[in-house]
Coordinates of C-alpha atoms in Angstrom, one line a residue:
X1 CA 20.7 26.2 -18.4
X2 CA 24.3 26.7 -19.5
X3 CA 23.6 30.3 -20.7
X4 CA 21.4 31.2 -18.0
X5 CA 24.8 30.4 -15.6
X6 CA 26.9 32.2 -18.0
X7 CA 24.0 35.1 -17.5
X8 CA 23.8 34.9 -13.8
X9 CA 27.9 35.0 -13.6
X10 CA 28.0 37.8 -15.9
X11 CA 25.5 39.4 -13.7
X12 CA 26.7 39.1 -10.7
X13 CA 30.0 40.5 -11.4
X14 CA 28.3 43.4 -13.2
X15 CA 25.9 43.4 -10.1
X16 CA 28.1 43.2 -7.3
X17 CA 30.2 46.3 -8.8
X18 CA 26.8 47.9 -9.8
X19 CA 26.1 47.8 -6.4
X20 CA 28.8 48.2 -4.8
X21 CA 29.6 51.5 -7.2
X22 CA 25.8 52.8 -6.2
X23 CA 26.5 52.4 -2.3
X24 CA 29.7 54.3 -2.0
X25 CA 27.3 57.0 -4.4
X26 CA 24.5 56.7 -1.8
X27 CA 27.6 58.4 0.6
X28 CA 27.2 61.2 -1.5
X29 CA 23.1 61.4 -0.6
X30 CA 24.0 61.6 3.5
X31 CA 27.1 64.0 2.5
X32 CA 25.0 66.3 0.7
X33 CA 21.5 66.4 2.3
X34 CA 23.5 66.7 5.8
X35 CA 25.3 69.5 3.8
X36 CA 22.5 71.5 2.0
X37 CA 19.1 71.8 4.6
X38 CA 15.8 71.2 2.4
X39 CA 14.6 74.5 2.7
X40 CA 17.6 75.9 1.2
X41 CA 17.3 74.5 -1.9
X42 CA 20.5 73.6 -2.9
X43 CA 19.8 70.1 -3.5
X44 CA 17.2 70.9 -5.6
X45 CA 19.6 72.6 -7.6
X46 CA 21.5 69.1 -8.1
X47 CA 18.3 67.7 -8.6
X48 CA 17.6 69.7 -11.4
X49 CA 20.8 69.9 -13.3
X50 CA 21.5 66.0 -12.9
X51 CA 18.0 65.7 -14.6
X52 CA 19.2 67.7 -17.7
X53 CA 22.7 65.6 -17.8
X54 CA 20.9 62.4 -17.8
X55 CA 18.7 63.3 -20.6
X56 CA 21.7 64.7 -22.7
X57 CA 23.7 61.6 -22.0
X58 CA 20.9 60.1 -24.0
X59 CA 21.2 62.5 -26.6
X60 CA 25.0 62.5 -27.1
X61 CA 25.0 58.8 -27.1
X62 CA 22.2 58.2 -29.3
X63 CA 21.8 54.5 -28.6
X64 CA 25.2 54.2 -30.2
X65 CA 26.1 51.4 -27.4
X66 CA 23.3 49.2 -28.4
X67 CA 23.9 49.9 -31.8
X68 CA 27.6 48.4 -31.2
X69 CA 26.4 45.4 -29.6
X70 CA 24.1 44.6 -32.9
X71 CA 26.5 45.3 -35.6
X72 CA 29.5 43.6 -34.0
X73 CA 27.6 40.7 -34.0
X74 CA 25.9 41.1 -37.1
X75 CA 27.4 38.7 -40.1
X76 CA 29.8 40.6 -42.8
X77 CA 30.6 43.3 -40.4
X78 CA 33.8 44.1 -39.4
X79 CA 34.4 44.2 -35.7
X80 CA 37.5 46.5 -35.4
X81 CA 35.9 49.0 -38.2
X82 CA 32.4 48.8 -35.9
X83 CA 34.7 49.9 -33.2
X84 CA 37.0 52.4 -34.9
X85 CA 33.6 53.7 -36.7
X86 CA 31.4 54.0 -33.2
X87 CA 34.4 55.8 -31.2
X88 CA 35.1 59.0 -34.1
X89 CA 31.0 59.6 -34.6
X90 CA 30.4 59.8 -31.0
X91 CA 33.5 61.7 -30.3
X92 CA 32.8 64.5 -33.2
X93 CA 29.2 64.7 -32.4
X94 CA 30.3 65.1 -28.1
X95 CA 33.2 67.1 -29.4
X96 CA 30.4 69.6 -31.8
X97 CA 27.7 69.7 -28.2
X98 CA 31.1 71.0 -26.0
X99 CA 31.9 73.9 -28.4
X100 CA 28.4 75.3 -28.9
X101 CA 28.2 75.2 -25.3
X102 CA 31.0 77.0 -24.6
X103 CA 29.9 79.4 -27.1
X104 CA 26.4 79.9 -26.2
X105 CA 27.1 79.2 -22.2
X106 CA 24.7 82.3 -21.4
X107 CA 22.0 81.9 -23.3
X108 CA 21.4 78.4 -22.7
X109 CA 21.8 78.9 -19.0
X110 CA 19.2 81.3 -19.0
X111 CA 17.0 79.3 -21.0
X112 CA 16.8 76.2 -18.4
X113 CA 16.4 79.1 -15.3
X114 CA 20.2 79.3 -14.2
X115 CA 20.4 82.8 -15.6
X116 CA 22.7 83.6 -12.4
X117 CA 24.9 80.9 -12.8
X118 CA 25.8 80.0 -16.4
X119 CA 29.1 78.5 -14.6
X120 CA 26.2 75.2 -13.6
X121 CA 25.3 74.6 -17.1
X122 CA 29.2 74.9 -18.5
X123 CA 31.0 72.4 -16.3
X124 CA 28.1 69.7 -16.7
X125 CA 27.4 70.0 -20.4
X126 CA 30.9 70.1 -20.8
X127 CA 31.3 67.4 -18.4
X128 CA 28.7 65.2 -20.3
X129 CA 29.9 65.5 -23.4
X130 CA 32.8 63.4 -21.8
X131 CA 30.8 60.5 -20.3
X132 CA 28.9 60.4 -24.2
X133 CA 32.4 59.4 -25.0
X134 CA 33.6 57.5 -22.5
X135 CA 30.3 55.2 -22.8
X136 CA 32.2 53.6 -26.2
X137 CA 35.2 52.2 -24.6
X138 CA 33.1 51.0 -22.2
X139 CA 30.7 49.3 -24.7
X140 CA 33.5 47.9 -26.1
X141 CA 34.9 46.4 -22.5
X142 CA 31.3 44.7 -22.1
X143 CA 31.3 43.3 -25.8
X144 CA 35.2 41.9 -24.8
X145 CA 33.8 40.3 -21.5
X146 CA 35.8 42.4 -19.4
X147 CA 33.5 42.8 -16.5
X148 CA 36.4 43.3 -14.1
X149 CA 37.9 46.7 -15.4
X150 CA 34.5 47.7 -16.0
X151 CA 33.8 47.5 -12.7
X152 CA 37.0 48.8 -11.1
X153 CA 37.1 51.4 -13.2
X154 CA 33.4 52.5 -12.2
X155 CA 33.8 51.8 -8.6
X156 CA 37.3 54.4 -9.0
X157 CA 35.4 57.2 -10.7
X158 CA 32.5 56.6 -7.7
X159 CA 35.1 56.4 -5.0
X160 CA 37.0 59.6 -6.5
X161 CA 34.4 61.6 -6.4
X162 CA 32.6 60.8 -2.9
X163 CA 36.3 61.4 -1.6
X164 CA 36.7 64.4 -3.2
X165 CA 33.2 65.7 -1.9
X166 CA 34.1 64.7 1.7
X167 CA 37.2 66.8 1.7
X168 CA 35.6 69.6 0.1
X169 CA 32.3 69.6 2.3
X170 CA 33.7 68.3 4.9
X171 CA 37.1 68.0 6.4
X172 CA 38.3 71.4 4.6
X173 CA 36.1 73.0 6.9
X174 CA 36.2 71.3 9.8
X175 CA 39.6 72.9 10.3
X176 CA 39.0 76.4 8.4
X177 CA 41.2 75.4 5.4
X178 CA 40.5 77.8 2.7
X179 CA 41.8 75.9 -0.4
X180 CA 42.0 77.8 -3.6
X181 CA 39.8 80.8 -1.4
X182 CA 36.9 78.5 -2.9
X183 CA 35.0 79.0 0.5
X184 CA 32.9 82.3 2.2
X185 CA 33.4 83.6 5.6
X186 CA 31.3 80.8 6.8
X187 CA 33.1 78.2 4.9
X188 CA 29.8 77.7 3.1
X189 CA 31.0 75.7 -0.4
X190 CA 28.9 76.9 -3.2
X191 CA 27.1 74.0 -5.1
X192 CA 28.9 74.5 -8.6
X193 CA 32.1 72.9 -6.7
X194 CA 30.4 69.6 -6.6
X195 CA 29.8 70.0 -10.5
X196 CA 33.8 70.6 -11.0
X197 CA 34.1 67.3 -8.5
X198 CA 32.5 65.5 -11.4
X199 CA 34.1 66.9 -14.0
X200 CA 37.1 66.3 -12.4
X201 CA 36.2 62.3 -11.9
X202 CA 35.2 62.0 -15.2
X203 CA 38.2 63.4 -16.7
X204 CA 40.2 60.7 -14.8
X205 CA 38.0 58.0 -15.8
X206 CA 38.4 59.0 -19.4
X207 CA 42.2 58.9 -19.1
X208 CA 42.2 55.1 -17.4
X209 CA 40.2 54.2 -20.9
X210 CA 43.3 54.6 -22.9
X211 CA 43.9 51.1 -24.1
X212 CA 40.5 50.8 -24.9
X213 CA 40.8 53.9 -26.9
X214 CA 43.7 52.9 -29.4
X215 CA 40.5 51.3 -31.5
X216 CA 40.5 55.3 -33.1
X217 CA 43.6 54.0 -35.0
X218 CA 41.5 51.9 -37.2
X219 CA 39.6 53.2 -40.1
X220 CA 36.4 55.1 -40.1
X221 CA 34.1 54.0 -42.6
X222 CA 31.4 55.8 -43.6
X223 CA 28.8 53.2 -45.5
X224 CA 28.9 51.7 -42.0
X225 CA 28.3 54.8 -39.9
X226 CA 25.1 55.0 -42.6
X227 CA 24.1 51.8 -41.6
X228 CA 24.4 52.3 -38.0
X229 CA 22.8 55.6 -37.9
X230 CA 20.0 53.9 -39.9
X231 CA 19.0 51.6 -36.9
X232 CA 20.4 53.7 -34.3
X233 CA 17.8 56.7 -35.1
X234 CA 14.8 54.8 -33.7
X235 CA 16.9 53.9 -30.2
X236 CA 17.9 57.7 -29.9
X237 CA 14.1 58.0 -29.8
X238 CA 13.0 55.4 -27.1
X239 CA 15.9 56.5 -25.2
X240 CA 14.8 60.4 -25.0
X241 CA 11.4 59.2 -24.4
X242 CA 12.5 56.4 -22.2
X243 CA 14.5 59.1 -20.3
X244 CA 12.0 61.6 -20.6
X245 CA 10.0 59.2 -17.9
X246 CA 12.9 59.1 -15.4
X247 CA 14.1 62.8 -15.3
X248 CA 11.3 64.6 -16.9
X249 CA 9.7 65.2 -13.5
X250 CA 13.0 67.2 -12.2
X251 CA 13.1 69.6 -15.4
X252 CA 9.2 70.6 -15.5
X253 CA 9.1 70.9 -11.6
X254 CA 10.5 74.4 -11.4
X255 CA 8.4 75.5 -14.1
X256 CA 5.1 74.6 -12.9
X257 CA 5.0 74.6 -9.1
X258 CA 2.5 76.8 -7.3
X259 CA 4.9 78.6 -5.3
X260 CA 8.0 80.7 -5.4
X261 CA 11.4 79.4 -7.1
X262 CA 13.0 78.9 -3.9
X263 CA 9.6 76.8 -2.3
X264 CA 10.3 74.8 -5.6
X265 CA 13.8 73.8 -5.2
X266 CA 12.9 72.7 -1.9
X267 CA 10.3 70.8 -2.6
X268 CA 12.4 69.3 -5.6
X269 CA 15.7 68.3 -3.5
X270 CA 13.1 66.5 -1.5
X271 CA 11.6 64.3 -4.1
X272 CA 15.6 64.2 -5.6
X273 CA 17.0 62.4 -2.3
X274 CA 13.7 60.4 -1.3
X275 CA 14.2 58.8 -4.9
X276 CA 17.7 58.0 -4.3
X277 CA 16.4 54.9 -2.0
X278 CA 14.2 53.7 -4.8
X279 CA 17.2 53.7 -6.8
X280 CA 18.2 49.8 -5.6
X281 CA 15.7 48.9 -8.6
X282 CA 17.4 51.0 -10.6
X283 CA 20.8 49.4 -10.2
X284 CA 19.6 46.0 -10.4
X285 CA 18.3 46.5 -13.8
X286 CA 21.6 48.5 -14.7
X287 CA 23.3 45.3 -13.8
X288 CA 21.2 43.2 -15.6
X289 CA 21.2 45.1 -18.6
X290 CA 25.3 45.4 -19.0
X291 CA 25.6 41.6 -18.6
X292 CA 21.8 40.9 -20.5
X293 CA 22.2 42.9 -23.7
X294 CA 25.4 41.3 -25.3
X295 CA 23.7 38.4 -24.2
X296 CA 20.7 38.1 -26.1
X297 CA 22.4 39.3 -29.1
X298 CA 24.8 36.7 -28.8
X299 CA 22.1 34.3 -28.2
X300 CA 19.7 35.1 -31.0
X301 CA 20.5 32.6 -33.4
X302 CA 20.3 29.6 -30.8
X303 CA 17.0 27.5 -30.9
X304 CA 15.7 27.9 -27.3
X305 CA 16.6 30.9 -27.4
X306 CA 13.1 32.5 -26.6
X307 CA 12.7 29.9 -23.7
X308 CA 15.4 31.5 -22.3
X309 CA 14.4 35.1 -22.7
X310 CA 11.4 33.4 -20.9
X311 CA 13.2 32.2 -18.4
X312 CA 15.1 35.0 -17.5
X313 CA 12.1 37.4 -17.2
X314 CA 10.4 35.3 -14.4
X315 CA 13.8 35.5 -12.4
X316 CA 14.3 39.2 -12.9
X317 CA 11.1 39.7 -12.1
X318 CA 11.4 37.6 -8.8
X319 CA 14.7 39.3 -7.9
X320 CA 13.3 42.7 -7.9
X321 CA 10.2 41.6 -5.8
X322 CA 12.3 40.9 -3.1
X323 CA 14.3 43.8 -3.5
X324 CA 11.3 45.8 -3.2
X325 CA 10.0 43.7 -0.2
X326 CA 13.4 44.2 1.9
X327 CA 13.6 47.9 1.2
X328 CA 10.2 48.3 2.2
X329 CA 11.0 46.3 5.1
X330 CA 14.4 47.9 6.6
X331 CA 13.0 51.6 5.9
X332 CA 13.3 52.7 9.3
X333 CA 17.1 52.0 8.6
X334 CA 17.1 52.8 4.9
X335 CA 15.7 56.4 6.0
X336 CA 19.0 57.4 7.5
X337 CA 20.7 57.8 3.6
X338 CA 18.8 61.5 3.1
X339 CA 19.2 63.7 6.1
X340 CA 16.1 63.9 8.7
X341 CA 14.9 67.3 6.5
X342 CA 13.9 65.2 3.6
X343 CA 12.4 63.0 5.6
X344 CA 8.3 63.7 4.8
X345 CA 9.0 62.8 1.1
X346 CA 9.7 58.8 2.1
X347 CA 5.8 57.9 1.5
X348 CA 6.7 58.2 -2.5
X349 CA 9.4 55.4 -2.3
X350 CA 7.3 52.1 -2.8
X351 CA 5.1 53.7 -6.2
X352 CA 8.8 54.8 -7.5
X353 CA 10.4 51.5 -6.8
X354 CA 7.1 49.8 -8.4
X355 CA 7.9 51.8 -11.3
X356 CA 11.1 51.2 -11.8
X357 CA 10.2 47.3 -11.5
X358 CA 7.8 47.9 -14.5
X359 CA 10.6 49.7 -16.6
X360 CA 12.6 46.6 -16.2
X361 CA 10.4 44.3 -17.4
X362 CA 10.1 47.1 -20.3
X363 CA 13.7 47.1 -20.8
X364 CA 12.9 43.2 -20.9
X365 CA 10.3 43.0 -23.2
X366 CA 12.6 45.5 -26.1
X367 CA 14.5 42.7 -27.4
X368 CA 11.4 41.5 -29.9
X369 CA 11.8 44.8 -31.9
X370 CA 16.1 44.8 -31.1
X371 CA 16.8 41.7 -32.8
X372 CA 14.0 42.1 -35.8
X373 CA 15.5 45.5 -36.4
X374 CA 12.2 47.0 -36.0
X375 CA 13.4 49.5 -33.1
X376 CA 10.9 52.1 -33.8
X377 CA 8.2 50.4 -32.2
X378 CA 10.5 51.1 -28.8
X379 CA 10.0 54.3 -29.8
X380 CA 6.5 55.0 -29.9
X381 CA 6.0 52.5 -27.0
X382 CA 8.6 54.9 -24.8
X383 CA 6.5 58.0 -26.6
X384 CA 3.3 56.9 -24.9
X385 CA 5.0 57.0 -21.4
X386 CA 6.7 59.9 -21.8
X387 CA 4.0 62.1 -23.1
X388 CA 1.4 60.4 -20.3
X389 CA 4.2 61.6 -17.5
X390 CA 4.6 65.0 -19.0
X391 CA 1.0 65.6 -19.4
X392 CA 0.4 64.1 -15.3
X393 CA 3.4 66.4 -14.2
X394 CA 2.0 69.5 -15.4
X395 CA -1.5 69.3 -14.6
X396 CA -0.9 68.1 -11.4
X397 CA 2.4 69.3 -9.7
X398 CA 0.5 72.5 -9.0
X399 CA -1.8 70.5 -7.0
X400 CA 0.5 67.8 -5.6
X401 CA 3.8 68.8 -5.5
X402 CA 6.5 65.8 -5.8
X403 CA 3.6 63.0 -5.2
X404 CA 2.1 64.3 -9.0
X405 CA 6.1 63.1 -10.1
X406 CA 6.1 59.7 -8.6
X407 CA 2.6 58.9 -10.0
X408 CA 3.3 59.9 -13.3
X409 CA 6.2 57.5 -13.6
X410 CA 4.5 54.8 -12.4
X411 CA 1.5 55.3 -15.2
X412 CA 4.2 55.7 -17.7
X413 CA 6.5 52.6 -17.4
X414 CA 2.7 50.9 -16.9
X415 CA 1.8 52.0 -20.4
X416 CA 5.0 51.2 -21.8
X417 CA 5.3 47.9 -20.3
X418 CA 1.3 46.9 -21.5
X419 CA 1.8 48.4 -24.7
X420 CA 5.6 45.9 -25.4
X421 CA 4.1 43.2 -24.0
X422 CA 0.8 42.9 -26.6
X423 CA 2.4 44.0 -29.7
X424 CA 5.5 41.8 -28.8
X425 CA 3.1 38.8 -28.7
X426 CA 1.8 39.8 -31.5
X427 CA 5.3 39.9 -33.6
X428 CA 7.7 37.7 -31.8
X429 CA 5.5 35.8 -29.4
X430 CA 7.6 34.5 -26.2
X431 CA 5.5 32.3 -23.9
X432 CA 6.1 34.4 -20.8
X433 CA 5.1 32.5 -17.5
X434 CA 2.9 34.9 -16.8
X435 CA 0.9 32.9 -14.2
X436 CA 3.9 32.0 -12.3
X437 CA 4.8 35.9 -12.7
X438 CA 0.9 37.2 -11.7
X439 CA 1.7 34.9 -8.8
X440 CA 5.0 36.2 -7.5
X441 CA 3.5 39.7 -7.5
X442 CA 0.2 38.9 -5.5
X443 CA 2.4 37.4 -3.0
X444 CA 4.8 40.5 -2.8
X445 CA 1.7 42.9 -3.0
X446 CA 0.0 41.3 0.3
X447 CA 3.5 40.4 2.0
X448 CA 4.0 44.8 1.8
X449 CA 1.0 45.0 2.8
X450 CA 1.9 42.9 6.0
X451 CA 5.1 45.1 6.1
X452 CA 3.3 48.5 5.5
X453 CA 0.8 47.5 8.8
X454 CA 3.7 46.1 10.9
X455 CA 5.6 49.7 10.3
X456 CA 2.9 51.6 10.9
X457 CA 1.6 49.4 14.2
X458 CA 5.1 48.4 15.7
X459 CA 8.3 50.6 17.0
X460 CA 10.9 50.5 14.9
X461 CA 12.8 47.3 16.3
X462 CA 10.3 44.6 16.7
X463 CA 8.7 46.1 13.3
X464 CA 12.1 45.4 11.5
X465 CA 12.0 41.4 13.0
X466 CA 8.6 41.1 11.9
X467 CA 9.6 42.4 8.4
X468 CA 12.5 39.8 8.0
X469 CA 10.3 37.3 8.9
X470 CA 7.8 38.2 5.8
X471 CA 11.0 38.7 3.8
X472 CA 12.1 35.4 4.6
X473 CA 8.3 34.1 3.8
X474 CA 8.8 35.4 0.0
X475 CA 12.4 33.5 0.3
X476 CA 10.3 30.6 0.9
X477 CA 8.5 30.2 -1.7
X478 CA 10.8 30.7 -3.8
X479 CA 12.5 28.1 -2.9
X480 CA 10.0 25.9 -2.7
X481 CA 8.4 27.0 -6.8
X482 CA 11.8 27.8 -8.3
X483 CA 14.7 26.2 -6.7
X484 CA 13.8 22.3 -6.9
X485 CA 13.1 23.2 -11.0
X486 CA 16.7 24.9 -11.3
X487 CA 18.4 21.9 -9.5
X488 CA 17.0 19.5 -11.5
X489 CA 17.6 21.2 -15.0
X490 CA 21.1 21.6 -13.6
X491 CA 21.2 18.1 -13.1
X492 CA 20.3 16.6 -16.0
X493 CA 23.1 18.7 -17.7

């Protein structure tokens, strides 16, 4: 129970910066959808190019972070060497991606459609290069159990840049300040000005890490990199593929939507800010994962430990239920994030948040293959989904627009999750609760049902009492299942 307090702390602290980071970036959302229209497409531009940086952020970090956590845990390893070791091969392979970018800026902008404006692809490539970098140091602040400059310093680089894009697309020309000539005779800002806002922030960030980057004055030693590249391989795999599912949808969309480029962009910047409220899951299983992955390392050589994995699955799994249940419930407030444009795409939210709930208990379910060092089994696992999504998204975007995108995902992390669960019984059986956990998720599934009826039936305020008094129902019984169980191991400590 000890660990499962040391956990929760961890968790919250990660948590509460997690989400405290991902609401001042939810500004950004109302900023920019109040900024670029729907039909003009602009968003869809963001949409689009954000999607490529997320899956290269994979790529240029080629699950070097996990990687760290293993090996400087793993007996006969030196820590500060591991360190030293992780920092100079992720800096030379970021440093190697920035140059051939530079170098071949045009052809690779033509390549993903941005033939017109090679200046997008340069300052995010460039740009994410830099966050493949900065991910190390803080790796290395999580391993330290330094959750509070992690979080401060995440929270600045969020901050920095939502107050850099409200004076650039807003106050600036409120009062006709032409800065730099950067706007038109309108005092329209063009969209590559909120990639150099993130360059810009990131840079920053990157310079705040500098204590945390004097571990590049230890040796680099290359029978460890060997080793670490060895296990690491597999992970750079799962993470593509396990990216692939999240961001795949943005980066085909363009290509085979039945309309003209400009219809597709549209359509696209909707689906890209009606995901951005789904994104709650997304940051509870960030925070989770920052504070859960040292953790289960660290833990993997105690007895109970797989009654605690156990444990802790039933709880996430509970947590994001009731996340799901009170977003559902307050989206007549929720909605206000995206500007009233976007609006039509809000149907997709619950089958994207119900995917992202699955991914967790994916992300869960990983650490039978982590700590046998059998990682390529995430791999083909995180294959499955990826290729199912792909497959969904092209045949039927044509047909379906952005509804084809949400679907996919949700068959994807479904297949992954399935296919971890059996084979991870199979070759490190945990005894999941999954009664208990069937039973938490009947409960939610007719409880949003209640909420779906009550939003459709009711006006918007009597709707929102009745939904926080089926909220507070799910509260309820958790209580009444979970809480007596955790007072009385707590007590007997």
């Amino acid at each position: 129970m000890a660990n499962l307090k040391s956990l929760a702390k961890d968790t919250a602290i990660y948590g509460l910066s997690s989400i405290m980071a991902r609401f001042i970036n939810y500004l950004l959302v109302p900023i920019q959808t109040a900024k670029f229209n729907a039909a003009g497409g602009q968003y869809g531009i963001i949409t689009n190019v954000y999607a490529y940086v997320a899956l290269l952020i994979i790529l240029l970090t080629y699950g070097m972070e996990t990687t760290f956590f293993r090996f400087m845990s793993k007996e006969g390893e030196k820590p500060e060497q591991v360190y030293a070791t992780t920092l100079k091969t992720v800096g030379l392979t970021s440093l190697i991606f920035a140059v051939i970018v530079i170098v071949f800026n045009q052809p690779i902008a033509s390549l993903v459609g941005y033939a017109d404006h090679p200046e997008y692809i340069l300052v995010m490539y460039i740009t994410v290069a830099i966050d493949a970098f900065t991910a190390i140091p803080f790796a290395y602040l999580r391993y330290a159990h330094r959750p509070i400059k992690f979080a401060m310093l995440k929270i600045f680089n969020i901050a920095l840049n939502i107050a850099l894009n409200v004076l650039y697309l807003i106050v600036l020309p409120y009062f006709r300040i032409n800065l730099f000539g950067i706007y038109d005779g309108s005092f329209t800002l063009d969209v590559v000005w909120v990639f150099y806002i993130n360059a810009f922030c990131s840079v920053a960030t990157l310079l705040m890490l500098w204590k945390e980057l004097r571990g590049l004055r230890f040796a680099f030693d290359w029978p460890t990199c060997k080793r670490m590249l060895t296990y690491t391989w597999p992970l750079l795999v799962m993470g593509l593929a396990g990216q692939l599912n999240q961001c795949a949808s943005q980066i085909i969309f363009p290509f085979v939507y039945d309309g003209t480029a400009a219809e597709a962009r549209a359509q696209l910047g909707i689906y890209g800010a009606c995901i951005k409220i789904a994104m709650i899951m997304v940051m509870i299983t960030q925070a989770f994962r920052y504070a859960y992955e040292p953790f289960v390392f660290g833990k993997s050589k105690d007895k109970d430990n797989k009654a605690t994995y156990a444990q802790a699955m039933k709880f996430y799994v509970i947590f994001t239920l009731l996340a799901f249940l009170c977003v559902m419930g307050y989206m007549d407030v929720l909605r206000f994030i995206v500007g009233r444009s976007y609006w039509e795409g809000l149907e997709i939210v619950p089958i994207v948040m119900a995917a992202e709930i699955m991914f967790g208990i994916f992300f869960n379910l990983s650490f039978w293959y982590k700590l046998t060092d059998h990682t390529i089994w995430g791999a083909y696992f995180s294959a499955v989904g990826a290729v199912a999504l792909i497959a969904i998204d092209i045949v039927l975007i044509p047909y379906f627009s952005y509804w084809a995108c949400a679907w996919a995902g949700f068959v994807s992390y479904a297949l992954s999750m399935v296919l971890s669960y059996f084979f991870g019984q199979k070759y490190y059986p945990i005894n999941y609760p999954v009664k208990e956990i069937a039973l938490y998720v009947l409960t939610a599934g007719v409880l949003f049902g209640a909420i779906s009826l009550s939003n459709a039936m009711l006006s918007t305020w009597p709707a929102l009492a009745v939904n926080t008094l089926l909220i507070a129902l799910f509260v309820a019984v958790i209580v009444k299942r979970d809480l007596p169980m955790v007072l009385h191991r707590h007590s007997q400590k």
